[in-house]
Amino acid sequence: MTLGLILAIIGAALAAILPGIGSAYGVQIGGQAAAGVVSEKPELFGKLLVLQALPGTQGIYGFLIAVLVMVRTGMLTGAPAALSTQQGWAFFAACLPMAVVGLLSAISQGKAAVAAIHMTAKQPDSSAKGITMTALVETYAILALLVSVLMVFIGIPV
Amino acid sequence: MIVPMKKATLIVLREDRDAVTSALQRCGELMPIPPGDAPPPEAGQAAESLRARQALSAIRPYQEKRGMFAPRREVSAGELLAPGEEAKDLLGRIEAASAACEEEKARLGELDARMAELRPWLRMDIPVEALAGTRSAGVYSGYIEPRSAALLAETAEAQGGTAVLLDTGPQGTAVLLYTYRPEEEVLLEAAAAAGFSQALPPCSGLPAEALKELEKRRAEASAAWEAAQAALGALAKKRDELELLCDQTEAAEERAQTPYGETVQTVYLEGWVRADRTERLKKAVDRVTDCCVLSFADPAEGETPPTVTQNNRFVSQFETITDMFSRPQNGELDPNPVMAPWYWIIFGLMMGDAGYGLLMLLGIGLFKKFKKPRGDFGKLVNVLWFSSIPTIFWGVIFGSYFGETWHPILFAPLDNPMAMLVFCMVIGVLHIFSGMAVKMTASIREGRFWDAIFDQLSWMMLIVGLGLLFLPQTRTAGGVLAIVGAAIVLLTAGREKKGFFGKVIGGFGGLYGITGYVSDILSYSRILALSLSSGVVGMVMNLLAGMVQGSVIGFACSLLIYAVGHVFNLAMGLLSAYVHDSRLQYIEFFNKFYEGGGYAFRPLQINPRFVDVTDSRENQGGN
């Protein structure tokens, strides 16, 4: 196993770890707020569940990048490529946009989701507006995902 | 399209008021406008529906569970508008049974508390009346903290008395204190200092006999409670009737709240009605009274009628997406006919998997068949259901079947993400252009032809020109187009501004708007991201399932992984596609032409919660 491969594995691991932590936090604060509202208004459960789930996508995006790195480096087939150290750093760097932005945007999106949940509690009809406001935060996670995907997929020759 | 509205004025005799209101509610075409000096609605009916709802929650613990997919009861409109006496009687019986149940429960609690208080005294073998003592010996009863009991016994011995410790209850250990009269005061003081507080046992006669009496009464109360519960349980079988009554009283309540204005002999009502349904309203009123005035007028200047959109069966389902953002204003262009196909296509692109599309088609189809969702939720379900078709279509085009790539017709996004990215941008440009085209149409219709050229066509030229720059064959044409477009924007964006400098700054400011267009178009890259994410997660599920295959048990496990994994991925994909497709409409598409700000048409109508009305008129756009 080369140092390059180890660096790529660390990158993939970070892409799975950091956005996962962020999403878990975002979904957690959303869940706390939603549980409080549901205790008084059980009929809002469906609407609030959607809001709570929104910060969860970053975790999936991070997971996606991790899998793509594993596919590109042949880890899944059991015959990992002998990456050079430079290639390893390149994979590591390609994972960073998703890892860092995924972590922070999921936390931010969780906070926006909490506010939207409070709004839905007071005005159940405006839940779609809350969903839209919360989804705006995700744009930057999506951009980071795209950058990471393009780098991992076509940016690095293996 | 947005349906034009008329303002209806209805004047009827006082005695016809109830009949006319019922007719209006049944016909469901008139949205009353509250007059400025509306009298407060009567409280009587509100109390009725509240009673019905309370009775419903009283029988809830006793009713049988209904299946998830149990169909709703169907009743006729006439039945719904005339509450039967029988149901009111039922309501009274449920209330009585529920009250009896509560009462017996409270009695049980009280008896239990009294028995707990009495229990420590059980070993006392003299009647309470004998606690007065004799001439030379005093008897005192009371409680002491259990940990001070030994201390009290010692104190009593020291002062020539005796403390008999009985059992411990909620108030402490019960004590009988025997004293020798001459030394009584000293002993009592010492006992009080040790924590002894005087109290008589909570009964008369022997405690053991009193307890027996209480136990007898508790058994009675318990039997009565069970009987009351059984009665309530029997009444819970009539839940259907009670639910119907609930709907009936709510309908009656809505009728009672109709904001009539009043004169001595007549009542009058103003309201909005669809211009194409005035005849229906007239017929409904004529059927119940021949002595009325009903006139229709166009909305006056400054009046904003409610918005009713009427579209074909496909487009009307997507109205719920627009309405969640903001309803169109009456008089504005209806965005739905343009928005609906785009929402449909982009949803399919975001899901982009033929297998998932098929699952959606079947799963949501079954849900619709059994659950019959209605109202806004029903429309949303239909939107998802319709969107399974483009999901299958794009899945075949991109060769994606449950996350596996198989013979793509165009290309596979996973193998060629750049091509897919460009494809998404092109979809985005077309989407945005169609919004701008709607704006142009509106401008030209209002006679502002040049606004359409300056504000929309110029940008279209610029964007198309910039796009063509990427292809070597069309580079020249693209450059020319882009420069002409940019020049028009630069020269005309400041045309409303005053003074030369204002116009120049306005022109450059307008050109700066390119950042907005670029970010809008880049935003469509989310289509690629979402289709990749559902594709890769699906692929991983297949991979995981493939890893455990090999033995019989492994094969069974792999089936489980396939099922759970793909259903999870499908659910997350649906949520993401719904949210992000909506966002693309609201932010990238609507800001090119749409203002919104209208309010919903909410006619006086039958709107039951628990039952379905079979013979009510069809109520398109009534929500």
PDB file of C-alpha atoms in Angstrom, chain B residues 355-577:
ATOM      1  CA  GLY B 355     -36.601   1.440 -11.604  1.00  0.00           C
ATOM      2  CA  TYR B 356     -37.463   4.116  -9.059  1.00  0.00           C
ATOM      3  CA  GLY B 357     -39.942   5.627 -11.504  1.00  0.00           C
ATOM      4  CA  LEU B 358     -41.688   2.297 -11.759  1.00  0.00           C
ATOM      5  CA  LEU B 359     -41.763   1.977  -7.955  1.00  0.00           C
ATOM      6  CA  MET B 360     -43.267   5.468  -7.716  1.00  0.00           C
ATOM      7  CA  LEU B 361     -45.881   4.695 -10.348  1.00  0.00           C
ATOM      8  CA  LEU B 362     -46.995   1.549  -8.519  1.00  0.00           C
ATOM      9  CA  GLY B 363     -46.510   2.652  -4.901  1.00  0.00           C
ATOM     10  CA  ILE B 364     -48.155   6.045  -5.158  1.00  0.00           C
ATOM     11  CA  GLY B 365     -50.831   4.565  -7.414  1.00  0.00           C
ATOM     12  CA  LEU B 366     -51.740   2.047  -4.685  1.00  0.00           C
ATOM     13  CA  PHE B 367     -51.645   4.784  -2.035  1.00  0.00           C
ATOM     14  CA  LYS B 368     -54.042   6.869  -4.124  1.00  0.00           C
ATOM     15  CA  LYS B 369     -56.356   3.944  -4.699  1.00  0.00           C
ATOM     16  CA  PHE B 370     -56.721   3.004  -1.049  1.00  0.00           C
ATOM     17  CA  LYS B 371     -56.287   6.248   0.822  1.00  0.00           C
ATOM     18  CA  LYS B 372     -57.951   8.642  -1.642  1.00  0.00           C
ATOM     19  CA  PRO B 373     -56.018  11.745  -0.513  1.00  0.00           C
ATOM     20  CA  ARG B 374     -57.913  14.968  -1.092  1.00  0.00           C
ATOM     21  CA  GLY B 375     -57.371  18.703  -1.146  1.00  0.00           C
ATOM     22  CA  ASP B 376     -53.892  20.184  -1.382  1.00  0.00           C
ATOM     23  CA  PHE B 377     -52.282  16.980  -0.120  1.00  0.00           C
ATOM     24  CA  GLY B 378     -54.112  15.016  -2.789  1.00  0.00           C
ATOM     25  CA  LYS B 379     -52.765  17.380  -5.442  1.00  0.00           C
ATOM     26  CA  LEU B 380     -49.242  16.963  -4.125  1.00  0.00           C
ATOM     27  CA  VAL B 381     -49.601  13.182  -4.244  1.00  0.00           C
ATOM     28  CA  ASN B 382     -50.784  13.505  -7.831  1.00  0.00           C
ATOM     29  CA  VAL B 383     -47.774  15.675  -8.673  1.00  0.00           C
ATOM     30  CA  LEU B 384     -45.449  12.953  -7.389  1.00  0.00           C
ATOM     31  CA  TRP B 385     -47.460  10.305  -9.169  1.00  0.00           C
ATOM     32  CA  PHE B 386     -47.389  12.124 -12.510  1.00  0.00           C
ATOM     33  CA  SER B 387     -43.670  12.712 -12.065  1.00  0.00           C
ATOM     34  CA  SER B 388     -43.013   8.974 -12.148  1.00  0.00           C
ATOM     35  CA  ILE B 389     -43.470   9.113 -15.932  1.00  0.00           C
ATOM     36  CA  PRO B 390     -40.559  11.503 -16.658  1.00  0.00           C
ATOM     37  CA  THR B 391     -38.558   9.630 -14.014  1.00  0.00           C
ATOM     38  CA  ILE B 392     -38.930   6.452 -16.049  1.00  0.00           C
ATOM     39  CA  PHE B 393     -38.314   8.355 -19.282  1.00  0.00           C
ATOM     40  CA  TRP B 394     -35.060   9.974 -18.150  1.00  0.00           C
ATOM     41  CA  GLY B 395     -34.025   6.745 -16.447  1.00  0.00           C
ATOM     42  CA  VAL B 396     -34.204   4.977 -19.818  1.00  0.00           C
ATOM     43  CA  ILE B 397     -32.464   7.874 -21.598  1.00  0.00           C
ATOM     44  CA  PHE B 398     -29.606   7.801 -19.083  1.00  0.00           C
ATOM     45  CA  GLY B 399     -29.686   4.034 -18.723  1.00  0.00           C
ATOM     46  CA  SER B 400     -30.201   3.971 -14.964  1.00  0.00           C
ATOM     47  CA  TYR B 401     -32.134   1.060 -13.450  1.00  0.00           C
ATOM     48  CA  PHE B 402     -32.108   0.818  -9.625  1.00  0.00           C
ATOM     49  CA  GLY B 403     -28.669   2.419  -9.596  1.00  0.00           C
ATOM     50  CA  GLU B 404     -27.238   0.071 -12.242  1.00  0.00           C
ATOM     51  CA  THR B 405     -26.188   1.495 -15.582  1.00  0.00           C
ATOM     52  CA  TRP B 406     -27.518  -0.462 -18.553  1.00  0.00           C
ATOM     53  CA  HIS B 407     -27.411   0.693 -22.186  1.00  0.00           C
ATOM     54  CA  PRO B 408     -27.899   4.444 -21.844  1.00  0.00           C
ATOM     55  CA  ILE B 409     -29.511   5.999 -24.936  1.00  0.00           C
ATOM     56  CA  LEU B 410     -27.811   9.394 -24.502  1.00  0.00           C
ATOM     57  CA  PHE B 411     -25.037   8.917 -21.931  1.00  0.00           C
ATOM     58  CA  ALA B 412     -24.718   7.778 -18.318  1.00  0.00           C
ATOM     59  CA  PRO B 413     -24.284  10.706 -15.890  1.00  0.00           C
ATOM     60  CA  LEU B 414     -22.010   8.599 -13.705  1.00  0.00           C
ATOM     61  CA  ASP B 415     -19.602   7.926 -16.588  1.00  0.00           C
ATOM     62  CA  ASN B 416     -19.804  11.341 -18.175  1.00  0.00           C
ATOM     63  CA  PRO B 417     -20.648  13.942 -15.542  1.00  0.00           C
ATOM     64  CA  MET B 418     -19.442  16.883 -17.681  1.00  0.00           C
ATOM     65  CA  ALA B 419     -21.908  16.078 -20.441  1.00  0.00           C
ATOM     66  CA  MET B 420     -24.659  15.832 -17.845  1.00  0.00           C
ATOM     67  CA  LEU B 421     -23.596  19.155 -16.324  1.00  0.00           C
ATOM     68  CA  VAL B 422     -23.870  20.887 -19.691  1.00  0.00           C
ATOM     69  CA  PHE B 423     -27.190  19.178 -20.286  1.00  0.00           C
ATOM     70  CA  CYS B 424     -28.494  20.509 -16.942  1.00  0.00           C
ATOM     71  CA  MET B 425     -27.337  24.027 -17.761  1.00  0.00           C
ATOM     72  CA  VAL B 426     -29.102  23.873 -21.124  1.00  0.00           C
ATOM     73  CA  ILE B 427     -32.294  22.748 -19.374  1.00  0.00           C
ATOM     74  CA  GLY B 428     -31.809  25.634 -16.956  1.00  0.00           C
ATOM     75  CA  VAL B 429     -31.363  28.190 -19.744  1.00  0.00           C
ATOM     76  CA  LEU B 430     -34.500  26.930 -21.490  1.00  0.00           C
ATOM     77  CA  HIS B 431     -36.411  27.024 -18.200  1.00  0.00           C
ATOM     78  CA  ILE B 432     -35.345  30.592 -17.463  1.00  0.00           C
ATOM     79  CA  PHE B 433     -36.029  31.670 -21.058  1.00  0.00           C
ATOM     80  CA  SER B 434     -39.556  30.318 -20.906  1.00  0.00           C
ATOM     81  CA  GLY B 435     -40.146  32.446 -17.807  1.00  0.00           C
ATOM     82  CA  MET B 436     -38.750  35.478 -19.591  1.00  0.00           C
ATOM     83  CA  ALA B 437     -40.953  34.717 -22.582  1.00  0.00           C
ATOM     84  CA  VAL B 438     -44.009  34.835 -20.328  1.00  0.00           C
ATOM     85  CA  LYS B 439     -42.890  38.251 -19.103  1.00  0.00           C
ATOM     86  CA  MET B 440     -42.377  39.416 -22.703  1.00  0.00           C
ATOM     87  CA  THR B 441     -45.837  38.262 -23.660  1.00  0.00           C
ATOM     88  CA  ALA B 442     -47.310  40.166 -20.733  1.00  0.00           C
ATOM     89  CA  SER B 443     -45.329  43.320 -21.592  1.00  0.00           C
ATOM     90  CA  ILE B 444     -46.330  43.208 -25.247  1.00  0.00           C
ATOM     91  CA  ARG B 445     -49.943  42.629 -24.323  1.00  0.00           C
ATOM     92  CA  GLU B 446     -49.802  45.736 -22.168  1.00  0.00           C
ATOM     93  CA  GLY B 447     -48.401  47.680 -25.139  1.00  0.00           C
ATOM     94  CA  ARG B 448     -44.835  47.909 -23.842  1.00  0.00           C
ATOM     95  CA  PHE B 449     -43.196  46.249 -26.824  1.00  0.00           C
ATOM     96  CA  TRP B 450     -39.785  47.875 -26.363  1.00  0.00           C
ATOM     97  CA  ASP B 451     -39.600  46.886 -22.694  1.00  0.00           C
ATOM     98  CA  ALA B 452     -39.810  43.285 -23.801  1.00  0.00           C
ATOM     99  CA  ILE B 453     -36.935  43.799 -26.250  1.00  0.00           C
ATOM    100  CA  PHE B 454     -34.748  45.760 -23.832  1.00  0.00           C
ATOM    101  CA  ASP B 455     -35.321  43.793 -20.642  1.00  0.00           C
ATOM    102  CA  GLN B 456     -35.734  40.229 -21.856  1.00  0.00           C
ATOM    103  CA  LEU B 457     -34.684  39.702 -25.477  1.00  0.00           C
ATOM    104  CA  SER B 458     -31.344  41.485 -24.905  1.00  0.00           C
ATOM    105  CA  TRP B 459     -30.494  39.111 -22.065  1.00  0.00           C
ATOM    106  CA  MET B 460     -31.558  36.109 -24.120  1.00  0.00           C
ATOM    107  CA  MET B 461     -29.193  37.195 -26.886  1.00  0.00           C
ATOM    108  CA  LEU B 462     -26.375  37.748 -24.415  1.00  0.00           C
ATOM    109  CA  ILE B 463     -26.831  34.380 -22.704  1.00  0.00           C
ATOM    110  CA  VAL B 464     -27.199  32.408 -25.940  1.00  0.00           C
ATOM    111  CA  GLY B 465     -24.166  34.262 -27.352  1.00  0.00           C
ATOM    112  CA  LEU B 466     -22.054  33.406 -24.321  1.00  0.00           C
ATOM    113  CA  GLY B 467     -23.174  29.799 -24.600  1.00  0.00           C
ATOM    114  CA  LEU B 468     -22.229  29.606 -28.298  1.00  0.00           C
ATOM    115  CA  LEU B 469     -18.726  30.849 -27.468  1.00  0.00           C
ATOM    116  CA  PHE B 470     -17.960  27.393 -26.079  1.00  0.00           C
ATOM    117  CA  LEU B 471     -18.391  25.679 -29.459  1.00  0.00           C
ATOM    118  CA  PRO B 472     -15.632  26.344 -31.979  1.00  0.00           C
ATOM    119  CA  GLN B 473     -18.001  26.315 -35.001  1.00  0.00           C
ATOM    120  CA  THR B 474     -20.290  28.996 -33.603  1.00  0.00           C
ATOM    121  CA  ARG B 475     -17.737  31.108 -31.814  1.00  0.00           C
ATOM    122  CA  THR B 476     -18.040  34.111 -34.157  1.00  0.00           C
ATOM    123  CA  ALA B 477     -21.807  34.132 -34.226  1.00  0.00           C
ATOM    124  CA  GLY B 478     -21.867  33.744 -30.438  1.00  0.00           C
ATOM    125  CA  GLY B 479     -19.493  36.655 -29.973  1.00  0.00           C
ATOM    126  CA  VAL B 480     -21.569  38.947 -32.156  1.00  0.00           C
ATOM    127  CA  LEU B 481     -24.796  37.920 -30.449  1.00  0.00           C
ATOM    128  CA  ALA B 482     -23.309  38.429 -26.993  1.00  0.00           C
ATOM    129  CA  ILE B 483     -21.914  41.854 -27.854  1.00  0.00           C
ATOM    130  CA  VAL B 484     -25.200  43.039 -29.384  1.00  0.00           C
ATOM    131  CA  GLY B 485     -27.106  41.793 -26.360  1.00  0.00           C
ATOM    132  CA  ALA B 486     -24.690  43.378 -23.918  1.00  0.00           C
ATOM    133  CA  ALA B 487     -24.798  46.639 -25.863  1.00  0.00           C
ATOM    134  CA  ILE B 488     -28.592  46.760 -25.720  1.00  0.00           C
ATOM    135  CA  VAL B 489     -28.515  46.151 -21.969  1.00  0.00           C
ATOM    136  CA  LEU B 490     -25.811  48.772 -21.476  1.00  0.00           C
ATOM    137  CA  LEU B 491     -27.679  51.368 -23.514  1.00  0.00           C
ATOM    138  CA  THR B 492     -31.204  50.765 -22.277  1.00  0.00           C
ATOM    139  CA  ALA B 493     -31.064  49.505 -18.687  1.00  0.00           C
ATOM    140  CA  GLY B 494     -30.798  53.074 -17.391  1.00  0.00           C
ATOM    141  CA  ARG B 495     -33.598  54.494 -19.566  1.00  0.00           C
ATOM    142  CA  GLU B 496     -35.886  55.220 -16.627  1.00  0.00           C
ATOM    143  CA  LYS B 497     -33.155  57.147 -14.808  1.00  0.00           C
ATOM    144  CA  LYS B 498     -32.837  60.906 -14.995  1.00  0.00           C
ATOM    145  CA  GLY B 499     -29.770  62.742 -16.342  1.00  0.00           C
ATOM    146  CA  PHE B 500     -26.840  61.463 -18.371  1.00  0.00           C
ATOM    147  CA  PHE B 501     -24.879  60.048 -15.452  1.00  0.00           C
ATOM    148  CA  GLY B 502     -27.921  58.335 -14.048  1.00  0.00           C
ATOM    149  CA  LYS B 503     -28.437  56.599 -17.411  1.00  0.00           C
ATOM    150  CA  VAL B 504     -24.796  55.541 -17.651  1.00  0.00           C
ATOM    151  CA  ILE B 505     -24.737  54.165 -14.117  1.00  0.00           C
ATOM    152  CA  GLY B 506     -28.097  52.491 -14.730  1.00  0.00           C
ATOM    153  CA  GLY B 507     -26.675  50.862 -17.857  1.00  0.00           C
ATOM    154  CA  PHE B 508     -23.661  49.445 -16.077  1.00  0.00           C
ATOM    155  CA  GLY B 509     -25.789  48.457 -13.124  1.00  0.00           C
ATOM    156  CA  GLY B 510     -28.046  46.583 -15.533  1.00  0.00           C
ATOM    157  CA  LEU B 511     -25.111  44.783 -17.090  1.00  0.00           C
ATOM    158  CA  TYR B 512     -23.976  43.777 -13.619  1.00  0.00           C
ATOM    159  CA  GLY B 513     -27.204  41.758 -13.498  1.00  0.00           C
ATOM    160  CA  ILE B 514     -25.259  39.138 -15.506  1.00  0.00           C
ATOM    161  CA  THR B 515     -24.064  37.748 -12.160  1.00  0.00           C
ATOM    162  CA  GLY B 516     -27.673  37.027 -11.276  1.00  0.00           C
ATOM    163  CA  TYR B 517     -28.238  35.144 -14.536  1.00  0.00           C
ATOM    164  CA  VAL B 518     -25.005  33.200 -14.199  1.00  0.00           C
ATOM    165  CA  SER B 519     -25.784  32.125 -10.655  1.00  0.00           C
ATOM    166  CA  ASP B 520     -29.321  31.205 -11.704  1.00  0.00           C
ATOM    167  CA  ILE B 521     -28.037  28.999 -14.497  1.00  0.00           C
ATOM    168  CA  LEU B 522     -25.321  27.439 -12.350  1.00  0.00           C
ATOM    169  CA  SER B 523     -27.997  26.623  -9.813  1.00  0.00           C
ATOM    170  CA  TYR B 524     -29.337  24.003 -12.234  1.00  0.00           C
ATOM    171  CA  SER B 525     -26.190  21.971 -11.573  1.00  0.00           C
ATOM    172  CA  ARG B 526     -28.152  20.652  -8.596  1.00  0.00           C
ATOM    173  CA  ILE B 527     -30.010  18.451 -11.064  1.00  0.00           C
ATOM    174  CA  LEU B 528     -26.732  16.674 -11.762  1.00  0.00           C
ATOM    175  CA  ALA B 529     -25.860  16.499  -8.071  1.00  0.00           C
ATOM    176  CA  LEU B 530     -29.212  14.968  -7.135  1.00  0.00           C
ATOM    177  CA  SER B 531     -29.255  12.480  -9.985  1.00  0.00           C
ATOM    178  CA  LEU B 532     -25.682  11.462  -9.135  1.00  0.00           C
ATOM    179  CA  SER B 533     -26.455  11.121  -5.461  1.00  0.00           C
ATOM    180  CA  SER B 534     -29.457   8.870  -5.955  1.00  0.00           C
ATOM    181  CA  GLY B 535     -27.548   6.922  -8.611  1.00  0.00           C
ATOM    182  CA  VAL B 536     -24.483   6.347  -6.450  1.00  0.00           C
ATOM    183  CA  VAL B 537     -26.409   5.503  -3.281  1.00  0.00           C
ATOM    184  CA  GLY B 538     -28.451   3.009  -5.311  1.00  0.00           C
ATOM    185  CA  MET B 539     -25.231   1.577  -6.714  1.00  0.00           C
ATOM    186  CA  VAL B 540     -23.785   1.210  -3.202  1.00  0.00           C
ATOM    187  CA  MET B 541     -26.882  -0.660  -2.061  1.00  0.00           C
ATOM    188  CA  ASN B 542     -26.447  -3.066  -4.966  1.00  0.00           C
ATOM    189  CA  LEU B 543     -22.773  -3.417  -4.081  1.00  0.00           C
ATOM    190  CA  LEU B 544     -23.524  -4.175  -0.422  1.00  0.00           C
ATOM    191  CA  ALA B 545     -26.166  -6.688  -1.385  1.00  0.00           C
ATOM    192  CA  GLY B 546     -23.754  -8.297  -3.857  1.00  0.00           C
ATOM    193  CA  MET B 547     -21.128  -8.692  -1.123  1.00  0.00           C
ATOM    194  CA  VAL B 548     -23.293 -10.863   1.139  1.00  0.00           C
ATOM    195  CA  GLN B 549     -24.632 -13.115  -1.621  1.00  0.00           C
ATOM    196  CA  GLY B 550     -23.127 -16.563  -1.991  1.00  0.00           C
ATOM    197  CA  SER B 551     -25.121 -18.723   0.397  1.00  0.00           C
ATOM    198  CA  VAL B 552     -28.861 -19.146   0.957  1.00  0.00           C
ATOM    199  CA  ILE B 553     -28.834 -17.022   4.110  1.00  0.00           C
ATOM    200  CA  GLY B 554     -26.649 -14.480   2.357  1.00  0.00           C
ATOM    201  CA  PHE B 555     -29.080 -14.351  -0.526  1.00  0.00           C
ATOM    202  CA  ALA B 556     -31.977 -13.708   1.849  1.00  0.00           C
ATOM    203  CA  CYS B 557     -29.947 -10.928   3.524  1.00  0.00           C
ATOM    204  CA  SER B 558     -29.159  -9.415   0.147  1.00  0.00           C
ATOM    205  CA  LEU B 559     -32.874  -9.261  -0.673  1.00  0.00           C
ATOM    206  CA  LEU B 560     -33.420  -7.388   2.583  1.00  0.00           C
ATOM    207  CA  ILE B 561     -30.604  -4.954   1.726  1.00  0.00           C
ATOM    208  CA  TYR B 562     -32.067  -4.405  -1.743  1.00  0.00           C
ATOM    209  CA  ALA B 563     -35.515  -3.681  -0.346  1.00  0.00           C
ATOM    210  CA  VAL B 564     -34.563  -1.445   2.585  1.00  0.00           C
ATOM    211  CA  GLY B 565     -31.731   0.315   0.760  1.00  0.00           C
ATOM    212  CA  HIS B 566     -33.670   1.181  -2.351  1.00  0.00           C
ATOM    213  CA  VAL B 567     -36.783   2.262  -0.481  1.00  0.00           C
ATOM    214  CA  PHE B 568     -34.636   4.531   1.709  1.00  0.00           C
ATOM    215  CA  ASN B 569     -32.860   5.942  -1.322  1.00  0.00           C
ATOM    216  CA  LEU B 570     -36.149   6.448  -3.118  1.00  0.00           C
ATOM    217  CA  ALA B 571     -37.650   8.288  -0.136  1.00  0.00           C
ATOM    218  CA  MET B 572     -34.640  10.566   0.259  1.00  0.00           C
ATOM    219  CA  GLY B 573     -34.572  11.124  -3.486  1.00  0.00           C
ATOM    220  CA  LEU B 574     -38.255  12.071  -3.533  1.00  0.00           C
ATOM    221  CA  LEU B 575     -37.756  14.533  -0.686  1.00  0.00           C
ATOM    222  CA  SER B 576     -34.736  16.143  -2.346  1.00  0.00           C
ATOM    223  CA  ALA B 577     -36.357  16.282  -5.764  1.00  0.00           C
TER     224      ALA B 577
END
